[in-house]
Amino acid sequence: MRHYKKSGMKLGTDASHTKAMKKSLCQALFANDRIKTTLPRAKAIRSDVDRIITWAKKGDLHSRRLAIAKLGDKELVREAFEKAAQGMWADRNGGYTRIMKLGPRKGDNAEVVIMEIVTEPVAAKAKPAKTVVTKVEKVEEAPAEETAEATEETAE
């Protein structure tokens, strides 16, 4: 049972260190657009990054203040809001990050990933073509003698 449990990943540390680590990873991701980290850390900051980009798309003062409180750097927030105002994520409804697995780390066998902010436009999904069913009229078959004669003539 999960009584008295807080939601979210703890990442093997106490709450204050987890909060500071997530803030630091988010800052690094927004500063470089791509970071190399472990899989659990990448999954833990994915929701924070998506939330900040959603606030940037909204673009009002309250969203900017929330993003500054979450990220901790006014310049990075300003850059994110400028990218959103230019329409970088205008056609995307979530899923602003991409996680690509690299394999296990040599020292402790931890799963290492590259996490990046997605900048490509969304590819439109191709809708399957509707199949049109038409009635096919029965073709009367020629008698077997006539078809045999026709094949003999073509063979000669």
PDB file of C-alpha atoms in Angstrom:
ATOM      1  CA  MET A   1       0.000   0.000   0.000  1.00  0.00           C
ATOM      2  CA  ARG A   2       1.078   3.542  -0.640  1.00  0.00           C
ATOM      3  CA  HIS A   3      -0.160   5.292   2.467  1.00  0.00           C
ATOM      4  CA  TYR A   4       1.798   8.435   3.368  1.00  0.00           C
ATOM      5  CA  LYS A   5       3.795   8.371   0.165  1.00  0.00           C
ATOM      6  CA  LYS A   6       4.515  11.489  -1.821  1.00  0.00           C
ATOM      7  CA  SER A   7       4.112  11.313  -5.565  1.00  0.00           C
ATOM      8  CA  GLY A   8       7.120  11.481  -7.851  1.00  0.00           C
ATOM      9  CA  MET A   9      10.468   9.755  -8.002  1.00  0.00           C
ATOM     10  CA  LYS A  10      12.870  10.139  -5.114  1.00  0.00           C
ATOM     11  CA  LEU A  11      15.988   9.125  -7.087  1.00  0.00           C
ATOM     12  CA  GLY A  12      17.785   7.723  -4.057  1.00  0.00           C
ATOM     13  CA  THR A  13      18.192  11.024  -2.217  1.00  0.00           C
ATOM     14  CA  ASP A  14      16.263  13.166   0.218  1.00  0.00           C
ATOM     15  CA  ALA A  15      13.595  15.563  -1.030  1.00  0.00           C
ATOM     16  CA  SER A  16      15.700  18.736  -1.055  1.00  0.00           C
ATOM     17  CA  HIS A  17      18.516  17.098  -3.028  1.00  0.00           C
ATOM     18  CA  THR A  18      16.027  15.609  -5.493  1.00  0.00           C
ATOM     19  CA  LYS A  19      14.451  19.035  -6.027  1.00  0.00           C
ATOM     20  CA  ALA A  20      17.849  20.696  -6.548  1.00  0.00           C
ATOM     21  CA  MET A  21      19.004  17.942  -8.918  1.00  0.00           C
ATOM     22  CA  LYS A  22      15.842  18.201 -11.024  1.00  0.00           C
ATOM     23  CA  LYS A  23      16.184  21.984 -11.204  1.00  0.00           C
ATOM     24  CA  SER A  24      19.838  21.654 -12.253  1.00  0.00           C
ATOM     25  CA  LEU A  25      19.040  19.077 -14.940  1.00  0.00           C
ATOM     26  CA  CYS A  26      16.222  21.243 -16.313  1.00  0.00           C
ATOM     27  CA  GLN A  27      18.562  24.244 -16.473  1.00  0.00           C
ATOM     28  CA  ALA A  28      21.171  22.181 -18.317  1.00  0.00           C
ATOM     29  CA  LEU A  29      18.574  20.893 -20.769  1.00  0.00           C
ATOM     30  CA  PHE A  30      17.239  24.361 -21.580  1.00  0.00           C
ATOM     31  CA  ALA A  31      20.763  25.783 -21.861  1.00  0.00           C
ATOM     32  CA  ASN A  32      22.125  23.057 -24.181  1.00  0.00           C
ATOM     33  CA  ASP A  33      18.961  21.558 -25.760  1.00  0.00           C
ATOM     34  CA  ARG A  34      20.492  18.099 -25.133  1.00  0.00           C
ATOM     35  CA  ILE A  35      21.903  16.372 -22.052  1.00  0.00           C
ATOM     36  CA  LYS A  36      23.320  12.948 -21.236  1.00  0.00           C
ATOM     37  CA  THR A  37      21.981  11.458 -17.996  1.00  0.00           C
ATOM     38  CA  THR A  38      20.520   8.282 -16.530  1.00  0.00           C
ATOM     39  CA  LEU A  39      17.108   6.974 -17.511  1.00  0.00           C
ATOM     40  CA  PRO A  40      15.343   7.503 -14.144  1.00  0.00           C
ATOM     41  CA  ARG A  41      16.567  11.108 -13.948  1.00  0.00           C
ATOM     42  CA  ALA A  42      15.458  11.799 -17.508  1.00  0.00           C
ATOM     43  CA  LYS A  43      12.005  10.376 -16.804  1.00  0.00           C
ATOM     44  CA  ALA A  44      11.793  12.420 -13.595  1.00  0.00           C
ATOM     45  CA  ILE A  45      12.464  15.780 -15.294  1.00  0.00           C
ATOM     46  CA  ARG A  46      10.381  15.071 -18.395  1.00  0.00           C
ATOM     47  CA  SER A  47       7.177  16.314 -16.775  1.00  0.00           C
ATOM     48  CA  ASP A  48       8.872  19.473 -15.439  1.00  0.00           C
ATOM     49  CA  VAL A  49      10.279  20.366 -18.862  1.00  0.00           C
ATOM     50  CA  ASP A  50       6.925  19.764 -20.555  1.00  0.00           C
ATOM     51  CA  ARG A  51       5.202  21.934 -17.970  1.00  0.00           C
ATOM     52  CA  ILE A  52       7.684  24.802 -18.490  1.00  0.00           C
ATOM     53  CA  ILE A  53       7.234  24.670 -22.266  1.00  0.00           C
ATOM     54  CA  THR A  54       3.458  24.667 -21.851  1.00  0.00           C
ATOM     55  CA  TRP A  55       3.759  27.781 -19.694  1.00  0.00           C
ATOM     56  CA  ALA A  56       6.005  29.325 -22.354  1.00  0.00           C
ATOM     57  CA  LYS A  57       3.384  28.648 -25.016  1.00  0.00           C
ATOM     58  CA  LYS A  58       0.790  30.368 -22.837  1.00  0.00           C
ATOM     59  CA  GLY A  59       3.103  33.355 -22.546  1.00  0.00           C
ATOM     60  CA  ASP A  60       1.432  35.469 -19.837  1.00  0.00           C
ATOM     61  CA  LEU A  61       3.091  37.021 -16.786  1.00  0.00           C
ATOM     62  CA  HIS A  62       1.831  34.436 -14.309  1.00  0.00           C
ATOM     63  CA  SER A  63       3.180  31.591 -16.461  1.00  0.00           C
ATOM     64  CA  ARG A  64       6.544  33.372 -16.697  1.00  0.00           C
ATOM     65  CA  ARG A  65       6.750  33.694 -12.913  1.00  0.00           C
ATOM     66  CA  LEU A  66       5.830  30.030 -12.452  1.00  0.00           C
ATOM     67  CA  ALA A  67       8.533  29.029 -14.942  1.00  0.00           C
ATOM     68  CA  ILE A  68      11.139  31.188 -13.176  1.00  0.00           C
ATOM     69  CA  ALA A  69      10.227  29.567  -9.869  1.00  0.00           C
ATOM     70  CA  LYS A  70      10.522  26.077 -11.378  1.00  0.00           C
ATOM     71  CA  LEU A  71      13.682  26.685 -13.436  1.00  0.00           C
ATOM     72  CA  GLY A  72      15.479  29.251 -11.289  1.00  0.00           C
ATOM     73  CA  ASP A  73      17.055  31.211 -14.157  1.00  0.00           C
ATOM     74  CA  LYS A  74      15.391  34.272 -15.719  1.00  0.00           C
ATOM     75  CA  GLU A  75      17.543  34.206 -18.857  1.00  0.00           C
ATOM     76  CA  LEU A  76      16.728  30.592 -19.685  1.00  0.00           C
ATOM     77  CA  VAL A  77      13.037  31.292 -19.120  1.00  0.00           C
ATOM     78  CA  ARG A  78      13.252  34.341 -21.404  1.00  0.00           C
ATOM     79  CA  GLU A  79      14.856  32.222 -24.146  1.00  0.00           C
ATOM     80  CA  ALA A  80      12.216  29.508 -23.794  1.00  0.00           C
ATOM     81  CA  PHE A  81       9.394  32.061 -23.947  1.00  0.00           C
ATOM     82  CA  GLU A  82      10.964  33.672 -27.057  1.00  0.00           C
ATOM     83  CA  LYS A  83      11.202  30.300 -28.804  1.00  0.00           C
ATOM     84  CA  ALA A  84       7.570  29.590 -27.942  1.00  0.00           C
ATOM     85  CA  ALA A  85       6.509  33.037 -29.188  1.00  0.00           C
ATOM     86  CA  GLN A  86       8.276  32.347 -32.507  1.00  0.00           C
ATOM     87  CA  GLY A  87       6.126  29.226 -32.866  1.00  0.00           C
ATOM     88  CA  MET A  88       8.684  26.502 -32.217  1.00  0.00           C
ATOM     89  CA  TRP A  89       6.134  24.250 -30.494  1.00  0.00           C
ATOM     90  CA  ALA A  90       2.934  25.807 -31.882  1.00  0.00           C
ATOM     91  CA  ASP A  91       1.704  22.658 -33.634  1.00  0.00           C
ATOM     92  CA  ARG A  92       2.764  20.243 -30.885  1.00  0.00           C
ATOM     93  CA  ASN A  93       0.382  19.333 -28.055  1.00  0.00           C
ATOM     94  CA  GLY A  94       2.827  17.834 -25.570  1.00  0.00           C
ATOM     95  CA  GLY A  95       5.747  15.491 -25.926  1.00  0.00           C
ATOM     96  CA  TYR A  96       8.364  18.220 -26.089  1.00  0.00           C
ATOM     97  CA  THR A  97      11.220  15.940 -25.032  1.00  0.00           C
ATOM     98  CA  ARG A  98      12.860  12.919 -26.619  1.00  0.00           C
ATOM     99  CA  ILE A  99      14.728  10.213 -24.705  1.00  0.00           C
ATOM    100  CA  MET A 100      17.158   8.020 -26.660  1.00  0.00           C
ATOM    101  CA  LYS A 101      18.825   5.101 -24.883  1.00  0.00           C
ATOM    102  CA  LEU A 102      22.592   4.697 -25.225  1.00  0.00           C
ATOM    103  CA  GLY A 103      23.079   1.538 -23.182  1.00  0.00           C
ATOM    104  CA  PRO A 104      24.543   0.723 -19.785  1.00  0.00           C
ATOM    105  CA  ARG A 105      27.300   2.800 -18.196  1.00  0.00           C
ATOM    106  CA  LYS A 106      30.588   0.971 -17.687  1.00  0.00           C
ATOM    107  CA  GLY A 107      31.117   1.707 -13.985  1.00  0.00           C
ATOM    108  CA  ASP A 108      27.766   0.913 -12.394  1.00  0.00           C
ATOM    109  CA  ASN A 109      25.706  -0.497 -15.298  1.00  0.00           C
ATOM    110  CA  ALA A 110      23.206   2.378 -15.059  1.00  0.00           C
ATOM    111  CA  GLU A 111      21.092   2.935 -18.184  1.00  0.00           C
ATOM    112  CA  VAL A 112      22.429   6.088 -19.879  1.00  0.00           C
ATOM    113  CA  VAL A 113      20.251   8.177 -22.197  1.00  0.00           C
ATOM    114  CA  ILE A 114      20.395  11.338 -24.243  1.00  0.00           C
ATOM    115  CA  MET A 115      17.497  13.654 -23.512  1.00  0.00           C
ATOM    116  CA  GLU A 116      16.735  16.463 -25.924  1.00  0.00           C
ATOM    117  CA  ILE A 117      14.098  19.074 -26.595  1.00  0.00           C
ATOM    118  CA  VAL A 118      12.170  18.314 -29.781  1.00  0.00           C
ATOM    119  CA  THR A 119      12.347  21.102 -32.364  1.00  0.00           C
ATOM    120  CA  GLU A 120      10.936  19.415 -35.478  1.00  0.00           C
ATOM    121  CA  PRO A 121       7.360  20.105 -36.530  1.00  0.00           C
ATOM    122  CA  VAL A 122       4.792  17.393 -35.984  1.00  0.00           C
ATOM    123  CA  ALA A 123       4.405  15.039 -38.934  1.00  0.00           C
ATOM    124  CA  ALA A 124       0.791  14.692 -39.984  1.00  0.00           C
ATOM    125  CA  LYS A 125      -0.615  11.235 -39.545  1.00  0.00           C
ATOM    126  CA  ALA A 126      -1.638   9.608 -42.796  1.00  0.00           C
ATOM    127  CA  LYS A 127      -5.245   8.546 -42.721  1.00  0.00           C
ATOM    128  CA  PRO A 128      -5.920   5.181 -44.339  1.00  0.00           C
ATOM    129  CA  ALA A 129      -7.701   5.470 -47.670  1.00  0.00           C
ATOM    130  CA  LYS A 130     -11.301   4.390 -47.668  1.00  0.00           C
ATOM    131  CA  THR A 131     -11.906   1.272 -49.684  1.00  0.00           C
ATOM    132  CA  VAL A 132     -14.798   1.493 -52.094  1.00  0.00           C
ATOM    133  CA  VAL A 133     -16.672  -1.728 -52.638  1.00  0.00           C
ATOM    134  CA  THR A 134     -18.371  -2.015 -56.011  1.00  0.00           C
ATOM    135  CA  LYS A 135     -20.518  -4.770 -57.330  1.00  0.00           C
ATOM    136  CA  VAL A 136     -18.874  -6.895 -59.945  1.00  0.00           C
ATOM    137  CA  GLU A 137     -21.162  -8.296 -62.597  1.00  0.00           C
ATOM    138  CA  LYS A 138     -20.789 -11.937 -63.413  1.00  0.00           C
ATOM    139  CA  VAL A 139     -19.149 -12.548 -66.743  1.00  0.00           C
ATOM    140  CA  GLU A 140     -20.681 -15.372 -68.694  1.00  0.00           C
ATOM    141  CA  GLU A 141     -18.159 -18.081 -69.287  1.00  0.00           C
ATOM    142  CA  ALA A 142     -17.541 -19.321 -72.790  1.00  0.00           C
ATOM    143  CA  PRO A 143     -18.003 -23.014 -73.398  1.00  0.00           C
ATOM    144  CA  ALA A 144     -14.916 -25.112 -72.832  1.00  0.00           C
ATOM    145  CA  GLU A 145     -14.648 -26.137 -76.522  1.00  0.00           C
ATOM    146  CA  GLU A 146     -14.294 -22.530 -77.700  1.00  0.00           C
ATOM    147  CA  THR A 147     -11.593 -21.664 -75.137  1.00  0.00           C
ATOM    148  CA  ALA A 148      -9.624 -24.789 -76.046  1.00  0.00           C
ATOM    149  CA  GLU A 149      -9.726 -23.842 -79.739  1.00  0.00           C
ATOM    150  CA  ALA A 150      -8.616 -20.279 -78.945  1.00  0.00           C
ATOM    151  CA  THR A 151      -5.597 -21.457 -76.969  1.00  0.00           C
ATOM    152  CA  GLU A 152      -4.585 -23.847 -79.773  1.00  0.00           C
ATOM    153  CA  GLU A 153      -4.700 -21.008 -82.323  1.00  0.00           C
ATOM    154  CA  THR A 154      -2.510 -18.740 -80.186  1.00  0.00           C
ATOM    155  CA  ALA A 155      -0.027 -21.552 -79.591  1.00  0.00           C
ATOM    156  CA  GLU A 156       0.525 -22.059 -83.354  1.00  0.00           C
TER     157      GLU A 156
END
